[in-house]
Every structure is written in C-alpha cells, then in structure tokens.
Coordinates of C-alpha atoms in Angstrom, one line a residue:
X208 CA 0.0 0.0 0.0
X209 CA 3.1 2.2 0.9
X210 CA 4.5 1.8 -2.7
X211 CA 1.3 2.3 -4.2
X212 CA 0.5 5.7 -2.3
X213 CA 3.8 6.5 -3.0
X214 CA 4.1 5.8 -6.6
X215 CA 0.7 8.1 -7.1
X216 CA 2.4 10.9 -5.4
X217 CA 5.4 10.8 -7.7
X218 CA 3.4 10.2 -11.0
X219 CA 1.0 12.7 -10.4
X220 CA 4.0 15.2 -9.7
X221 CA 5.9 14.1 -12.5
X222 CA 3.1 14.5 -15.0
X223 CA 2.2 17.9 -13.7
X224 CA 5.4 18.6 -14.5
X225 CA 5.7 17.1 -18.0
X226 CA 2.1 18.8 -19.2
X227 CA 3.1 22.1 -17.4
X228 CA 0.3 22.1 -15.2
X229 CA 2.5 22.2 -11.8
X230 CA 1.9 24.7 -9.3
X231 CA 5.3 26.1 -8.2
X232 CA 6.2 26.0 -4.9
X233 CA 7.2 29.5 -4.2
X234 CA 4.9 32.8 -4.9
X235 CA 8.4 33.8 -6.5
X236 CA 8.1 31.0 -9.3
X237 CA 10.9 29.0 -7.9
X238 CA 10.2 25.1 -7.4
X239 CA 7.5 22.6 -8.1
X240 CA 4.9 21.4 -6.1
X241 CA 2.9 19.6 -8.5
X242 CA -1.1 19.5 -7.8
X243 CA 0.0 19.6 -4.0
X244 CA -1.1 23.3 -1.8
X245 CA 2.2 22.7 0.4
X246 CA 5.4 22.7 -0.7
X247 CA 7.2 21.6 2.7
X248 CA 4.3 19.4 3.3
X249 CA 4.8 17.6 0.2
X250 CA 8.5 17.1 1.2
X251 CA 7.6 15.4 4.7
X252 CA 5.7 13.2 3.3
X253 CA 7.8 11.6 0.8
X254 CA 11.0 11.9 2.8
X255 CA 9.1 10.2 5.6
X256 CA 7.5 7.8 3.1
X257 CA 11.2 6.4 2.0
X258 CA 11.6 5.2 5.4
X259 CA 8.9 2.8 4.9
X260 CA 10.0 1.9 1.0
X261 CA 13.6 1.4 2.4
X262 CA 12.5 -1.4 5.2
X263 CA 10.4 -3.4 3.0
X264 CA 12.8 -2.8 0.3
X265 CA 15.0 -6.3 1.7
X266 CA 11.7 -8.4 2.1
X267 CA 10.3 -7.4 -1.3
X268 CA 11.1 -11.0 -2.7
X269 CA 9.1 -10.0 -6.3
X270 CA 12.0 -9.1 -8.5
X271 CA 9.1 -6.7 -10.5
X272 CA 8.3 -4.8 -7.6
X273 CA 11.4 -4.9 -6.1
X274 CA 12.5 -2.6 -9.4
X275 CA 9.4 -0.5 -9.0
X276 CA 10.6 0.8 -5.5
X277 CA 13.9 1.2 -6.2
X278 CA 12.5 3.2 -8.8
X279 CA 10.3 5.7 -6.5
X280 CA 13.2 5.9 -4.7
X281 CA 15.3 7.2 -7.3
X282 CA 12.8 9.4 -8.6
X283 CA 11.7 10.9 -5.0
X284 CA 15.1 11.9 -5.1
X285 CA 15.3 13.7 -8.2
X286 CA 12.4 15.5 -7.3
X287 CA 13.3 16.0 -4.0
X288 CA 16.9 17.3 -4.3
X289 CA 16.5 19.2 -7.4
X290 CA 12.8 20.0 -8.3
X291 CA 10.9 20.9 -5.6
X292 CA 13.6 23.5 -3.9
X293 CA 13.0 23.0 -0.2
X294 CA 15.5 22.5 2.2
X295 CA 13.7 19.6 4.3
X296 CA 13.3 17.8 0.5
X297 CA 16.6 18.4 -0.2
X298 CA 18.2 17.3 3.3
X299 CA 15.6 15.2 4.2
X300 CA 16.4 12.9 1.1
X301 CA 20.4 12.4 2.3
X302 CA 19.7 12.0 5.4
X303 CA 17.4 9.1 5.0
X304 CA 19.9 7.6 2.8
X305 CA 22.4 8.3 5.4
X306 CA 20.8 6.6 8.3
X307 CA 19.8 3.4 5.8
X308 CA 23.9 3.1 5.0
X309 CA 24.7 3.9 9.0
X310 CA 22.1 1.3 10.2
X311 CA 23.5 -1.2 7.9
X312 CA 27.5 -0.5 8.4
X313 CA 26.2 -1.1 12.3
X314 CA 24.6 -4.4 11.7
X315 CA 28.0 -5.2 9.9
X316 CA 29.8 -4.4 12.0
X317 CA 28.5 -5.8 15.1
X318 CA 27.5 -8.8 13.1
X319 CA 31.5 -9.5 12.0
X320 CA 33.0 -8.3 15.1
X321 CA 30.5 -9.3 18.5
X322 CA 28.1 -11.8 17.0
X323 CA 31.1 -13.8 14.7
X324 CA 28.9 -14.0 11.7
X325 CA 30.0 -14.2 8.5
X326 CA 27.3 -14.0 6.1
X327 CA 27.6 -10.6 5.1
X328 CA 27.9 -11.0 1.2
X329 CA 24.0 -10.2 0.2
X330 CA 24.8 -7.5 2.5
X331 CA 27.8 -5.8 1.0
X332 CA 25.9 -5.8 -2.1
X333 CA 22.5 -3.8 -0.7
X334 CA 25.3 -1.5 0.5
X335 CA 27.3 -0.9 -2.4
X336 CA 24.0 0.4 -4.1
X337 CA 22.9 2.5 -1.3
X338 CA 26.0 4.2 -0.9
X339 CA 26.2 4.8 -4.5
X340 CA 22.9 6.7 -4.2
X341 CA 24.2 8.9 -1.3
X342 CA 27.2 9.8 -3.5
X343 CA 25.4 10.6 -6.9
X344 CA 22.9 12.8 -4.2
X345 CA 25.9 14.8 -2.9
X346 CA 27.8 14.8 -5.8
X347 CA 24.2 16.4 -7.6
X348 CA 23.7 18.9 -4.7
X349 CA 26.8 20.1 -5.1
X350 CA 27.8 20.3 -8.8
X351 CA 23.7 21.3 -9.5
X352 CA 23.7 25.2 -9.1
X353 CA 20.8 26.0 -10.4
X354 CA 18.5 23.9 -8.1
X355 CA 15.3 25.4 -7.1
X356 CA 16.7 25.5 -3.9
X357 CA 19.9 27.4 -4.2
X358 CA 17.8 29.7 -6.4
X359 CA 15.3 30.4 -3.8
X360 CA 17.8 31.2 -0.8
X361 CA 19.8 33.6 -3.1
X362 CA 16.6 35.2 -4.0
X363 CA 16.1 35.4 -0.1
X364 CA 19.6 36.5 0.5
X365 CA 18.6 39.3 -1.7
X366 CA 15.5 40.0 0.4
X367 CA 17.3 40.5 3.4
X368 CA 18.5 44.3 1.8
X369 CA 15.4 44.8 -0.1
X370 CA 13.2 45.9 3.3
X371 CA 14.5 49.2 5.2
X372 CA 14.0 50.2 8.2
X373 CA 13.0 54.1 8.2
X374 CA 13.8 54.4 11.9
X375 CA 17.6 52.9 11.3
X376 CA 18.1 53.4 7.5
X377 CA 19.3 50.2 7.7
X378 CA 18.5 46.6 6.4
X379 CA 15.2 45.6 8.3
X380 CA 15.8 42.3 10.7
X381 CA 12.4 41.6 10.9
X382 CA 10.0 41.1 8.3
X383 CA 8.0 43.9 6.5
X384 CA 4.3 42.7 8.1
X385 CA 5.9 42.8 11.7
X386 CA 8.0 46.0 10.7
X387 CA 4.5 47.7 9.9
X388 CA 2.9 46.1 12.9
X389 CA 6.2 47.3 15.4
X390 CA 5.3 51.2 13.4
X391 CA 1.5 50.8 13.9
X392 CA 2.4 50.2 17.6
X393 CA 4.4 53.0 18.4
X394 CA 2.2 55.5 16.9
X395 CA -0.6 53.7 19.2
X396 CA -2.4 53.0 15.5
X397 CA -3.5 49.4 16.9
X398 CA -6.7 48.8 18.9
X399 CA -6.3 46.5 22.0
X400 CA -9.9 45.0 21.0
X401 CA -7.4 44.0 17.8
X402 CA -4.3 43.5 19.2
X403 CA -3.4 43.0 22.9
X404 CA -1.0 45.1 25.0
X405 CA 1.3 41.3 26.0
X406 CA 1.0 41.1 21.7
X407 CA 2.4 44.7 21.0
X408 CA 4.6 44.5 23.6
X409 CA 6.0 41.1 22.3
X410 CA 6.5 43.0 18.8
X411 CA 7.9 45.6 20.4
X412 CA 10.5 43.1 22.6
X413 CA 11.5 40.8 19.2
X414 CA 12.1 44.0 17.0
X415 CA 14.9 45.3 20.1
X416 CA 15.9 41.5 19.7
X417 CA 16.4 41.0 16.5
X418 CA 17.8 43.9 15.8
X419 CA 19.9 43.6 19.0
X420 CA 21.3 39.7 17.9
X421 CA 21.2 40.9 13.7
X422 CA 19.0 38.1 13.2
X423 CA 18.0 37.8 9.1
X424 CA 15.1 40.0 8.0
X425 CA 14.0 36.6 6.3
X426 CA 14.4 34.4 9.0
X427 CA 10.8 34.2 9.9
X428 CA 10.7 30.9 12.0
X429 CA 13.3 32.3 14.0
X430 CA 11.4 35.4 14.7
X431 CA 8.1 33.3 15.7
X432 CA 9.6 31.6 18.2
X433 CA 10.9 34.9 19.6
X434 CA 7.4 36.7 19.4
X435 CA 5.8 33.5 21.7
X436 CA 8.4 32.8 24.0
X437 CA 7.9 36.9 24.5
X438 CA 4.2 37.0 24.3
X439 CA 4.6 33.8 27.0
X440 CA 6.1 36.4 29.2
X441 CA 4.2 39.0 28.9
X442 CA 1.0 37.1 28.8
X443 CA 2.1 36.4 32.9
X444 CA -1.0 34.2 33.1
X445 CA -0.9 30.3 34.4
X446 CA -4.4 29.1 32.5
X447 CA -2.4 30.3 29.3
X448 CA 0.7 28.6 30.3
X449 CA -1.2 25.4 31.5
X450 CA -4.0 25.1 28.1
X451 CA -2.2 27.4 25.7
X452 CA -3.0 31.5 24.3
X453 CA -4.3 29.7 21.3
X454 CA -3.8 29.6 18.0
X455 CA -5.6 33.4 17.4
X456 CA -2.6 35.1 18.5
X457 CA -0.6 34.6 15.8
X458 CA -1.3 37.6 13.3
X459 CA -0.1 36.9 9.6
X460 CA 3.8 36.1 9.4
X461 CA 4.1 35.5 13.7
X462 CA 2.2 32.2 13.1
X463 CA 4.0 29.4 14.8
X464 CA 4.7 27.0 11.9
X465 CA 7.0 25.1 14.3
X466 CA 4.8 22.5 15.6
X467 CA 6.3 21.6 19.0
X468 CA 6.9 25.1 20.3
X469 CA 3.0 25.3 18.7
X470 CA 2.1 22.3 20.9
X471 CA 4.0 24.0 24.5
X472 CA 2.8 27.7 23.8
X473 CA -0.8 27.4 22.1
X474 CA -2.1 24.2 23.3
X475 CA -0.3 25.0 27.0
X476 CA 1.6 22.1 29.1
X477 CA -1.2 19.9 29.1
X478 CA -1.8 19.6 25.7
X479 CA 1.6 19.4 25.0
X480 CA 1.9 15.9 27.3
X481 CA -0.9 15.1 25.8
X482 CA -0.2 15.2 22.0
X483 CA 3.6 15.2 22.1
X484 CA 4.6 13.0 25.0
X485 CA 3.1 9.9 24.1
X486 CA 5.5 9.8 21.1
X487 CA 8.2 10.9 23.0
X488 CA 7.6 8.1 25.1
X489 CA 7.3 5.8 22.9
X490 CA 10.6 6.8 21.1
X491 CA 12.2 6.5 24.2
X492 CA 10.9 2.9 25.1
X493 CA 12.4 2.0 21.3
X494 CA 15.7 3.3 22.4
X495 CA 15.8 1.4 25.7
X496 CA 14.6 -1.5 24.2
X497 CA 17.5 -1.2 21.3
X498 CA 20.3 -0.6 24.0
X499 CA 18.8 -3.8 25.7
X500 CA 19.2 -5.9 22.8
X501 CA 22.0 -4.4 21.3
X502 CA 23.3 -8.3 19.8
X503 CA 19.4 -9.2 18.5
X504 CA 18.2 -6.2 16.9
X505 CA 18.4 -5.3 12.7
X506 CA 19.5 -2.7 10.4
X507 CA 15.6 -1.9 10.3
X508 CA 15.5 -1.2 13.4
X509 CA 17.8 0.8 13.8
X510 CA 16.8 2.4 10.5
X511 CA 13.3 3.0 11.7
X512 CA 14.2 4.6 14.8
X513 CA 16.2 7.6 12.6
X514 CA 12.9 8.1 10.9
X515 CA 10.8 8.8 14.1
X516 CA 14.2 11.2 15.4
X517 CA 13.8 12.8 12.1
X518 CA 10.0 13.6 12.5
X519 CA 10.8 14.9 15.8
X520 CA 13.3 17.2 13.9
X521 CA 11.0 18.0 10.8
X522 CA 8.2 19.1 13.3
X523 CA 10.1 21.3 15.5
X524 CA 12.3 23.3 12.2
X525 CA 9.5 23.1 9.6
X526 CA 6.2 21.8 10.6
X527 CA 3.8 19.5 8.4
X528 CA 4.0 16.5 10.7
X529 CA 1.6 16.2 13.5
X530 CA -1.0 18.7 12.0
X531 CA -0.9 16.8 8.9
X532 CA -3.1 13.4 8.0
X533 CA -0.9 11.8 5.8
X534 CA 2.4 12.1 7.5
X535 CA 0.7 11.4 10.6
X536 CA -0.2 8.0 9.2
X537 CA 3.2 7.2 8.2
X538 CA 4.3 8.0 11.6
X539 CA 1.9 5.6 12.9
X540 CA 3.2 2.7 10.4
X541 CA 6.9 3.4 11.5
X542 CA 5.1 3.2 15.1
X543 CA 3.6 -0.1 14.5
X544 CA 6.2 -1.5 12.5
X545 CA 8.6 -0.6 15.3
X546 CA 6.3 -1.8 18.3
X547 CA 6.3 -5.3 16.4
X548 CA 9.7 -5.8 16.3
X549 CA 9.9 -4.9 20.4
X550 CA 7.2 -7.6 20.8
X551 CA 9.0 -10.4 19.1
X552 CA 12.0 -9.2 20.8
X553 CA 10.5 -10.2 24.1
X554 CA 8.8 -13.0 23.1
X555 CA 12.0 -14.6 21.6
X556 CA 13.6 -13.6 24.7
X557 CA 10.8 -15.5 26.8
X558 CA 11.1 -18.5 24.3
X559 CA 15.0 -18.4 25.3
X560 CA 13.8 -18.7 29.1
X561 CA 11.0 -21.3 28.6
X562 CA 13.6 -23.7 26.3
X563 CA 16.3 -23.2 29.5
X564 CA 13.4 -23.8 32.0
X565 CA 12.5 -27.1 30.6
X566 CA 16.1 -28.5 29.7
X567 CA 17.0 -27.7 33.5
X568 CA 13.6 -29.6 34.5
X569 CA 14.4 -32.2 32.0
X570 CA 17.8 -32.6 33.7
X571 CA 16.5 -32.7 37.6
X572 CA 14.0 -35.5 36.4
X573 CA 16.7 -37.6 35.0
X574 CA 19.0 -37.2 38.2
X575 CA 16.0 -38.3 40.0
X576 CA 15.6 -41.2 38.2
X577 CA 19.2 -42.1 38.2

C-alpha cells in the first residue's frame, strides 16, 4: 500500500510537471509542487514515506516490484533534491539515505566483530547500491547550481537588503508585516480589542531582539519563536501557560509554523503531554529496548528509529508532521512496525527462558531417576 501511495504521489507530480500544469512552490516561481497546496508538506511526506519503502525494500522477494521501488526511490530523489527547492526535500532525502547506509554499516559491524557471523555477502551488495545513491545525491547537490533550492535562498539572500527600516536606514531584521505592525504600535495605531497590550509588547521586545542579535530580515521561524516565547512572558497568566494563548494570537507572518513550540505555547503544558509525550515516550521505550538488545536487533531497526528522530526534527524546524493526515499515518506505520519488532524481541527472549526452564527440568528428572 506504501508503494502504491507513493508511486501516485510521484506520478501525479511528474506529469504535472511534464504537461506544465504544476503549481510552483514558491509565490516567487521557484520550485514545483505539483497539484499539492504545500510545498514543505509535500517534502515530509515523501522523505518520511522512504523510510517505509527502504525497510520493505529487503523483504520485497518479487523481483518486479522490487525494481518498482527502487524506482520511486530514485525518482523521489530527483524530485526531491532538485525539483521541488525545499530545504527539508533536499536534506531530508540524504539524510534518510544516510541513516539506511549507518544502520547497515552497524549491523556489519557488530555482526563480524561481536556476534562472529560471517554471512555478510548479500549485504555488501545492498550496500554498495545505497552508498552509490548517497554519493550521486551529494555529488548532484553540489555540482547542481541552479537547483530550485539554491535559487530560492539567493533570491532570499537578496530580500534581506530589499526591506529598510525608516527608523535605522538600515536593512530591516524583521520582516515587512511585523516591521508595519512594530510602526503601527508606536504610533498607538492598533486597537487592543485587535491587538493585545502582551502582543504589541511582544512585537515591540522581538524588533529590540532581533535587531539587537542581527537576526536575518528573512528568517521568519526564528522570529516566531521569539514573538511566543515573549508573548509567554508578557502574557504572565498560568491558565495560558497550563492550556495554551491559542492559536488566534498569531497575526499573519508570527504564526508558529514550528509544531512543537505550537504544541507548549498554544495548546499549554497539558496539551503538550498530551499530544507530544506519548510519542516521545514511545521513542524513548524504542531506544531502551534497542540498548537492551543491542546483539538481536536489525538494520531496520535501527533504521526506523532515525525516521521517528527525524520527524521529531521535521516538526520542530519546519512543521507539516503532527498537523498533517498523511504524514501522521506514516508515523503511525513506522510506530507499529517498530512496536512489532519490540514484541518479538520479548517473546524470543521468553522462548529463550522457557527452552532453558525445561532442559533444566528435563535434567533434575533424569538425576532423580538415576
């Protein structure tokens, strides 16, 4: 089913492309999103996707479909790396392959040098390939300057001298709708009934900041984490810090896109342990259980686990995990997929004990006998 989803995703964004019908994935013109609304979103989901492709990509036993998903996987990362121009497509893509060639090198390792095993041959070869994909990635990322990507952050770069500040003269180091708003402010232009006095004393507190620290006129994550962890402050209220201010007091370009900042300052401390720690949890439990059974567990494992580390990562930097269906569900697959492996973990473990159980019963009866 994973393939299937996967390989509509990439058609569909591949013929877009072809009948020059894509949506592009900047308001600039840079990138393509195919028939997609979200650029970044779009990225999540297939880098995320290729965790699942990757682990079933050894069991796939069909030489057919065996070809078709090394096939998504080499067109995902075309159109990751040099077609869509987003930094978690771009990244996101060489890091999964980097975790797939670091889980196995692991396996091999421990496998030659604690466990004694020699059957590594099928192995060496799975490698070979995968490490030949990373290369050909890097080697395209670096030789490839005219990616969507590198084209949108020099158009950025350009950006950050394009918006002046009229009470510096400078370069602006905020963006142009909080630059109005921080204006709007000191000539008491905004209504409270429109804008509280903890908001427009927030606006107030990141402008000094940024300006203060030279943060990038562009760098609009940055500055929303800024404006909340502020507006937190200001806000000095414990039902906000305990169920959230809510997702209304982001005006415009302050919206939190990171998710789990959104989670601990609009949803408060409960609904962040609510929403967020169970996963947390349950990464933590994989970990434990890894560490535990360091000799018996598999590349996948190990592979599987990165993927969860990376949608921790994805959700806090860019956003378009846990507020989003799809790549929600693939989290849940990884989840399950993961939670399967810890159960015949233990039960291979209790088999272990049960065999030892009844060859030491097995022993006592025949010493009683004798």
């Amino acid at each position: 089913m994973v393939l299937i989803a996967n390989g509509i995703y990439i058609l569909s964004i591949y013929i877009s492309i072809f009948t020059n019908t894509s949506s592009t994935t900047y308001l600039e013109g840079m990138g393509f999103k195919g028939w997609f609304e979200s650029g970044n979103s779009l990225s999540t989901i297939l880098v995320l996707n290729l965790f699942i492709i990757f682990t079933l990509f050894n069991k796939l036993e069909d030489k057919k479909i065996k070809i078709i998903a090394f096939t998504e996987i080499i067109l995902s990362g075309i159109f990751l790396i040099f077609l869509l121009g987003t930094r978690t497509g771009l990244f996101g893509f060489v890091l999964v392959v980097g975790a797939y060639i670091f889980s196995r090198i692991f396996i091999l390792f421990r496998n030659n040098f604690i466990n004694k095993e020699k059957k590594l041959e099928k192995n060496k070869k799975i490698l070979l390939i995968i490490c030949s994909i990373l290369i050909v990635s890097i080697v395209g990322l670096v030789l490839y300057k005219g990616s969507s990507l590198l084209s949108r952050r020099k158009y950025l770069n350009s950006l950050n001298n394009a918006i002046i500040d009229s009470q510096t003269g400078e370069p602006s180091h905020v963006t142009g709708d909080i630059l109005k708003f921080k204006e709007q402010i000191e000539k008491n232009e905004l209504d409270e009934t429109y804008m509280s006095k903890p908001m427009q004393n927030s606006i107030t507190e990141l402008y000094n900041f940024a300006n203060k620290h030279n943060i990038a006129g562009t760098d609009r994550r940055t500055q929303q984490l800024i404006y909340n962890a502020y507006l937190v402050k200001n806000q000095s209220n414990i039902f906000y810090l305990l169920f959230g201010n809510g997702f209304l007091n982001n005006y415009g370009e302050l919206t939190l896109e990171m998710e789990i900042p959104a989670f601990l300052f609009n949803f408060g401390l409960i609904g962040f342990i609510l929403y967020f720690i169970p996963f947390l949890s349950l990464f933590i439990y994989y970990i434990y259980i890894g560490i535990k059974n360091i000799k018996k567990i598999d590349a996948e494992y190990i592979f599987l686990c990165f993927g969860i580390l990376l949608s921790f990562i994805l959700s806090f930097l860019v956003g378009q995990i846990f507020f989003n269906s799809s790549a929600m569900i693939i989290i849940t697959c990884m989840n399950v997929l993961l939670l399967n492996k810890c159960i015949n973990l233990k039960n291979k473990k209790i088999d272990i004990i049960n065999h030892k159980n009844t060859v030491e019963n097995n022993l006592e009866e025949e010493l009683l006998v004798k």
